[in-house]
């Protein structure tokens, strides 16, 4: 499974692929494995971890009720997750183990906000999305999230990210005590998923800063230079994520308050709701959040692996796959 059908090399080439070709030529039965290499990178090996960016589109069928588009656009759904390279016990070949961290509002499909493996969600033989809609799962290798060892003190950013995503999932399950979490015109899974990511990175940054050893490390009196440089690159990543968060209408000064009461569990009045729509007009589209993060990863030279499926498992007559879109991505 770790053999790519397509390999895209070069920073600009990867960005162009993300914006223009990622969902190109959708057809029933499609499985496309694409390796994205904006810079030179080692091969993926057993045990390697990556951040999973999950995005799906929708479908159109003459006998299906309800609109498939909003304002002429296909919104779809966005989520983070965790990916790991594992060895298949049957074939002994390397494959991906994907686990979604779904920040999911209450819905009629019965999907519950929480953690779920690929076979229980996309690949479920009973209700898997893989049969009816196009699905993109992109794995990003982020060296700055690997464990740090500062003079014997080990810090694991991946664990912190898992905790923050789990907390956001639990808030969505109970509506932060209100009993309901919903998606509205000014509210989307993209915003709250990004808030969890930023909260995890910011919490890690604050944890390190509170030790009072940062200046000592940077001066060369602490851990080795390579570890310090990796930590400094993580701080730059946090700043870039912050820019993305503010683009999504989340003020940087109240990020912690926002995380404790995510948008999906709020019930703003009409005036506040209108203001939120204007502030976050670009954030209600999962495709926008997906493309922004993947382009950021390309800019930083992170290697990526894209798995794109479209109605695999059998043909359903008259069912038309629809790629997720945004005002700037069609």
Coordinates of C-alpha atoms in Angstrom, one line a residue:
X1 CA 0.0 0.0 0.0
X2 CA 3.0 2.3 0.4
X3 CA 3.7 2.1 -3.3
X4 CA 2.5 5.4 -4.9
X5 CA 0.6 5.6 -8.2
X6 CA 1.8 9.2 -8.7
X7 CA 4.8 11.1 -7.2
X8 CA 4.8 14.9 -7.2
X9 CA 8.1 16.5 -6.5
X10 CA 9.0 20.2 -5.8
X11 CA 7.4 22.8 -3.6
X12 CA 5.5 24.7 -6.3
X13 CA 4.5 21.4 -8.1
X14 CA 3.0 20.1 -4.8
X15 CA 1.1 23.3 -4.2
X16 CA -0.3 23.3 -7.7
X17 CA -1.4 19.7 -7.3
X18 CA -3.2 20.4 -4.1
X19 CA -5.1 23.4 -5.6
X20 CA -5.9 22.0 -9.0
X21 CA -5.4 18.3 -9.4
X22 CA -6.2 16.7 -6.1
X23 CA -9.8 15.9 -6.9
X24 CA -9.3 15.7 -10.7
X25 CA -11.0 13.0 -12.8
X26 CA -13.3 11.6 -10.2
X27 CA -14.8 8.3 -11.3
X28 CA -16.5 5.4 -9.5
X29 CA -14.0 2.8 -8.4
X30 CA -11.1 5.3 -8.2
X31 CA -8.2 4.6 -5.8
X32 CA -5.3 7.0 -6.2
X33 CA -2.2 6.9 -4.0
X34 CA -0.1 10.0 -4.4
X35 CA 3.3 10.8 -2.7
X36 CA 3.9 14.5 -2.3
X37 CA 7.5 15.5 -1.9
X38 CA 8.0 19.3 -1.7
X39 CA 11.6 18.6 -0.6
X40 CA 13.9 15.6 -0.2
X41 CA 12.7 13.2 2.5
X42 CA 13.5 9.7 3.7
X43 CA 11.0 6.9 2.9
X44 CA 8.2 6.1 5.4
X45 CA 9.1 3.2 7.6
X46 CA 7.3 0.9 10.1
X47 CA 6.3 2.8 13.2
X48 CA 6.4 6.3 11.6
X49 CA 3.6 8.7 12.6
X50 CA 1.8 11.4 10.7
X51 CA -1.0 13.9 11.1
X52 CA -4.0 12.8 9.1
X53 CA -6.1 15.5 7.2
X54 CA -9.5 14.0 6.3
X55 CA -11.8 15.6 3.7
X56 CA -14.8 14.2 1.9
X57 CA -17.1 15.6 -0.8
X58 CA -20.7 14.4 -1.4
X59 CA -22.9 12.8 -4.0
X60 CA -25.8 13.5 -6.3
X61 CA -28.6 11.1 -7.2
X62 CA -32.0 11.8 -8.9
X63 CA -33.9 9.8 -6.2
X64 CA -32.1 11.4 -3.2
X65 CA -33.9 14.1 -1.2
X66 CA -32.2 17.2 0.1
X67 CA -29.7 19.6 -1.5
X68 CA -26.2 18.3 -2.3
X69 CA -24.8 21.8 -2.5
X70 CA -24.8 25.0 -0.5
X71 CA -24.7 28.3 -2.5
X72 CA -23.7 26.2 -5.5
X73 CA -20.7 24.7 -3.6
X74 CA -20.1 21.3 -2.1
X75 CA -19.1 21.7 1.6
X76 CA -18.3 18.1 2.6
X77 CA -16.6 17.5 5.9
X78 CA -13.1 18.0 7.5
X79 CA -11.4 16.2 10.4
X80 CA -8.0 15.5 11.8
X81 CA -6.7 12.1 12.7
X82 CA -3.6 10.1 13.4
X83 CA -1.8 7.8 11.0
X84 CA 0.9 5.2 11.6
X85 CA 2.8 2.9 9.3
X86 CA 2.2 -0.7 10.4
X87 CA 3.0 -4.1 9.0
X88 CA 0.0 -6.1 7.8
X89 CA -0.1 -9.4 9.7
X90 CA -1.3 -11.3 6.7
X91 CA 0.8 -9.9 3.8
X92 CA 3.7 -8.7 5.9
X93 CA 3.7 -5.5 3.8
X94 CA 3.6 -2.0 5.1
X95 CA 0.3 -0.2 5.2
X96 CA -1.4 2.7 6.8
X97 CA -3.3 2.5 10.1
X98 CA -5.7 5.5 10.0
X99 CA -7.6 6.7 13.1
X100 CA -9.9 9.7 12.7
X101 CA -10.4 12.2 15.5
X102 CA -13.9 13.4 14.5
X103 CA -15.1 16.7 15.7
X104 CA -18.6 15.9 14.5
X105 CA -21.9 17.7 15.2
X106 CA -25.1 15.8 16.0
X107 CA -26.4 14.4 12.7
X108 CA -29.0 12.1 11.2
X109 CA -26.4 9.7 9.9
X110 CA -25.6 8.6 13.4
X111 CA -21.9 9.5 13.3
X112 CA -20.8 10.3 16.9
X113 CA -18.0 12.7 17.7
X114 CA -15.0 10.7 18.8
X115 CA -12.1 8.5 17.6
X116 CA -12.7 5.8 15.1
X117 CA -10.6 3.6 12.9
X118 CA -10.8 3.6 9.1
X119 CA -12.7 0.2 9.0
X120 CA -15.4 1.5 11.3
X121 CA -15.9 4.8 9.4
X122 CA -14.9 5.2 5.8
X123 CA -14.4 1.4 5.2
X124 CA -17.3 0.0 7.2
X125 CA -18.9 -2.8 5.3
X126 CA -22.3 -1.6 6.6
X127 CA -22.3 2.2 6.4
X128 CA -18.8 3.2 5.1
X129 CA -18.6 6.5 3.2
X130 CA -16.2 4.8 0.8
X131 CA -19.2 3.4 -1.2
X132 CA -20.9 6.6 -2.1
X133 CA -18.7 9.7 -1.9
X134 CA -15.1 10.8 -2.7
X135 CA -12.8 10.7 0.3
X136 CA -9.3 12.3 0.7
X137 CA -7.0 11.2 3.5
X138 CA -3.7 13.0 3.5
X139 CA -0.9 12.1 5.9
X140 CA 1.7 14.7 6.8
X141 CA 5.0 13.9 8.4
X142 CA 5.9 16.7 10.9
X143 CA 9.3 16.2 12.5
X144 CA 8.6 19.0 15.0
X145 CA 5.9 16.8 16.6
X146 CA 8.2 13.9 17.3
X147 CA 9.2 13.4 21.0
X148 CA 11.7 15.8 22.5
X149 CA 14.4 14.9 25.0
X150 CA 15.7 17.9 26.9
X151 CA 18.5 16.5 29.2
X152 CA 16.4 13.5 30.2
X153 CA 13.1 15.3 30.2
X154 CA 10.9 13.7 27.5
X155 CA 8.1 15.7 26.0
X156 CA 5.6 14.1 23.5
X157 CA 3.6 16.7 21.4
X158 CA 1.6 13.9 19.7
X159 CA 0.2 12.9 23.1
X160 CA -0.8 16.5 23.8
X161 CA -2.5 16.8 20.4
X162 CA -4.4 13.6 21.1
X163 CA -5.6 14.9 24.5
X164 CA -6.8 18.2 23.0
X165 CA -8.7 16.5 20.2
X166 CA -10.3 14.1 22.6
X167 CA -11.4 17.0 24.8
X168 CA -13.0 18.7 21.8
X169 CA -14.7 15.5 20.8
X170 CA -16.2 15.1 24.2
X171 CA -17.5 18.7 24.2
X172 CA -19.2 18.0 20.9
X173 CA -20.8 14.8 22.1
X174 CA -22.6 16.6 25.0
X175 CA -22.8 20.0 23.4
X176 CA -20.6 21.4 26.2
X177 CA -23.4 20.7 28.6
X178 CA -26.2 22.1 26.4
X179 CA -27.1 18.7 24.9
X180 CA -26.7 19.8 21.3
X181 CA -23.9 20.6 18.9
X182 CA -24.8 21.8 15.5
X183 CA -23.4 23.2 12.3
X184 CA -24.8 26.5 11.1
X185 CA -23.9 29.1 8.4
X186 CA -21.2 30.6 10.6
X187 CA -20.1 27.4 12.3
X188 CA -18.2 24.4 11.0
X189 CA -16.1 21.4 12.0
X190 CA -13.1 23.2 10.4
X191 CA -13.0 25.9 13.0
X192 CA -13.3 23.7 16.0
X193 CA -10.8 21.1 14.6
X194 CA -8.3 23.9 14.0
X195 CA -8.9 25.3 17.5
X196 CA -8.0 21.9 19.0
X197 CA -4.8 21.7 16.9
X198 CA -3.7 25.2 17.8
X199 CA -4.6 24.7 21.5
X200 CA -2.4 21.6 21.6
X201 CA 0.6 23.3 20.0
X202 CA 0.2 26.4 22.1
X203 CA -0.1 24.4 25.3
X204 CA 3.1 22.5 24.4
X205 CA 4.8 25.9 23.8
X206 CA 3.7 27.2 27.2
X207 CA 4.7 24.1 29.0
X208 CA 8.3 24.4 27.7
X209 CA 8.3 28.2 28.3
X210 CA 7.3 27.8 31.9
X211 CA 10.4 25.7 32.7
X212 CA 12.5 28.9 32.4
X213 CA 15.1 26.9 30.5
X214 CA 14.4 28.1 27.0
X215 CA 17.1 30.8 27.0
X216 CA 19.6 28.3 28.4
X217 CA 18.8 25.9 25.6
X218 CA 19.0 28.5 22.9
X219 CA 22.4 29.7 24.2
X220 CA 23.8 26.2 23.8
X221 CA 24.1 25.3 27.5
X222 CA 21.2 22.8 27.4
X223 CA 20.4 20.0 25.0
X224 CA 22.1 19.4 21.7
X225 CA 21.8 22.0 19.0
X226 CA 19.7 19.9 16.6
X227 CA 17.0 19.4 19.3
X228 CA 16.9 23.1 20.0
X229 CA 16.6 23.9 16.3
X230 CA 13.7 21.5 16.0
X231 CA 12.0 23.2 19.0
X232 CA 12.4 26.6 17.4
X233 CA 10.9 25.3 14.1
X234 CA 7.9 24.1 16.2
X235 CA 7.5 27.7 17.5
X236 CA 7.4 28.9 13.9
X237 CA 4.8 26.3 13.1
X238 CA 2.6 27.5 16.0
X239 CA 2.8 31.0 14.6
X240 CA 1.8 29.9 11.2
X241 CA -1.2 27.9 12.6
X242 CA -2.1 31.0 14.6
X243 CA -2.3 32.9 11.3
X244 CA -4.6 30.3 9.9
X245 CA -6.8 30.3 13.1
X246 CA -7.2 34.1 12.9
X247 CA -8.2 33.7 9.2
X248 CA -10.9 31.4 10.4
X249 CA -12.4 34.1 12.6
X250 CA -10.9 33.0 15.9
X251 CA -9.2 35.9 17.8
X252 CA -5.8 34.9 19.1
X253 CA -6.4 36.6 22.4
X254 CA -9.3 34.3 23.4
X255 CA -8.1 31.0 22.0
X256 CA -8.4 29.2 25.4
X257 CA -11.9 30.5 26.0
X258 CA -12.9 29.4 22.5
X259 CA -11.5 25.9 23.0
X260 CA -13.5 25.5 26.3
X261 CA -16.7 26.5 24.5
X262 CA -16.4 25.6 20.8
X263 CA -18.5 27.3 18.1
X264 CA -20.5 24.1 17.5
X265 CA -21.9 24.2 21.0
X266 CA -22.8 27.9 21.1
X267 CA -26.1 29.5 20.4
X268 CA -25.4 33.1 19.4
X269 CA -28.1 35.7 18.8
X270 CA -28.8 36.8 15.2
X271 CA -26.5 39.9 15.3
X272 CA -23.6 37.9 16.7
X273 CA -24.3 35.1 14.2
X274 CA -24.2 37.6 11.3
X275 CA -20.9 39.0 12.6
X276 CA -19.5 35.4 12.8
X277 CA -20.6 34.7 9.2
X278 CA -18.7 37.8 8.0
X279 CA -15.6 37.0 10.1
X280 CA -15.5 33.4 9.1
X281 CA -16.8 33.4 5.6
X282 CA -13.8 31.4 4.4
X283 CA -13.9 28.9 7.2
X284 CA -17.2 27.2 6.7
X285 CA -15.7 25.3 3.8
X286 CA -13.7 22.1 4.7
X287 CA -11.9 22.3 1.3
X288 CA -10.5 25.7 2.3
X289 CA -9.1 24.4 5.6
X290 CA -7.7 21.3 3.9
X291 CA -5.9 23.2 1.2
X292 CA -4.5 25.8 3.5
X293 CA -2.9 23.2 5.8
X294 CA -1.5 21.2 2.9
X295 CA 0.0 24.2 1.2
X296 CA 1.5 25.2 4.6
X297 CA 3.0 21.7 4.8
X298 CA 4.4 22.0 1.3
X299 CA 5.9 25.4 2.1
X300 CA 7.7 23.9 5.1
X301 CA 8.9 20.9 3.0
X302 CA 6.9 18.2 4.9
X303 CA 6.5 15.0 3.0
X304 CA 2.9 13.9 2.4
X305 CA 1.0 10.9 1.3
X306 CA -2.5 11.2 -0.2
X307 CA -5.1 8.5 -0.4
X308 CA -8.1 9.4 -2.6
X309 CA -11.0 7.0 -3.1
X310 CA -14.2 7.5 -5.0
X311 CA -17.2 5.1 -4.6
X312 CA -15.1 2.0 -4.2
X313 CA -16.7 -1.4 -3.5
X314 CA -19.2 -1.5 -6.3
X315 CA -21.1 0.8 -8.7
X316 CA -24.3 2.4 -7.8
X317 CA -26.2 3.5 -10.9
X318 CA -26.9 7.2 -11.4
X319 CA -24.9 8.2 -8.3
X320 CA -22.6 11.1 -9.2
X321 CA -19.6 11.9 -7.0
X322 CA -19.1 15.5 -6.1
X323 CA -15.7 16.9 -5.1
X324 CA -15.6 19.2 -2.1
X325 CA -15.3 22.9 -3.1
X326 CA -14.9 26.4 -1.7
X327 CA -15.2 29.9 -3.2
X328 CA -11.6 29.5 -4.4
X329 CA -11.4 25.8 -5.2
X330 CA -13.6 24.0 -7.7

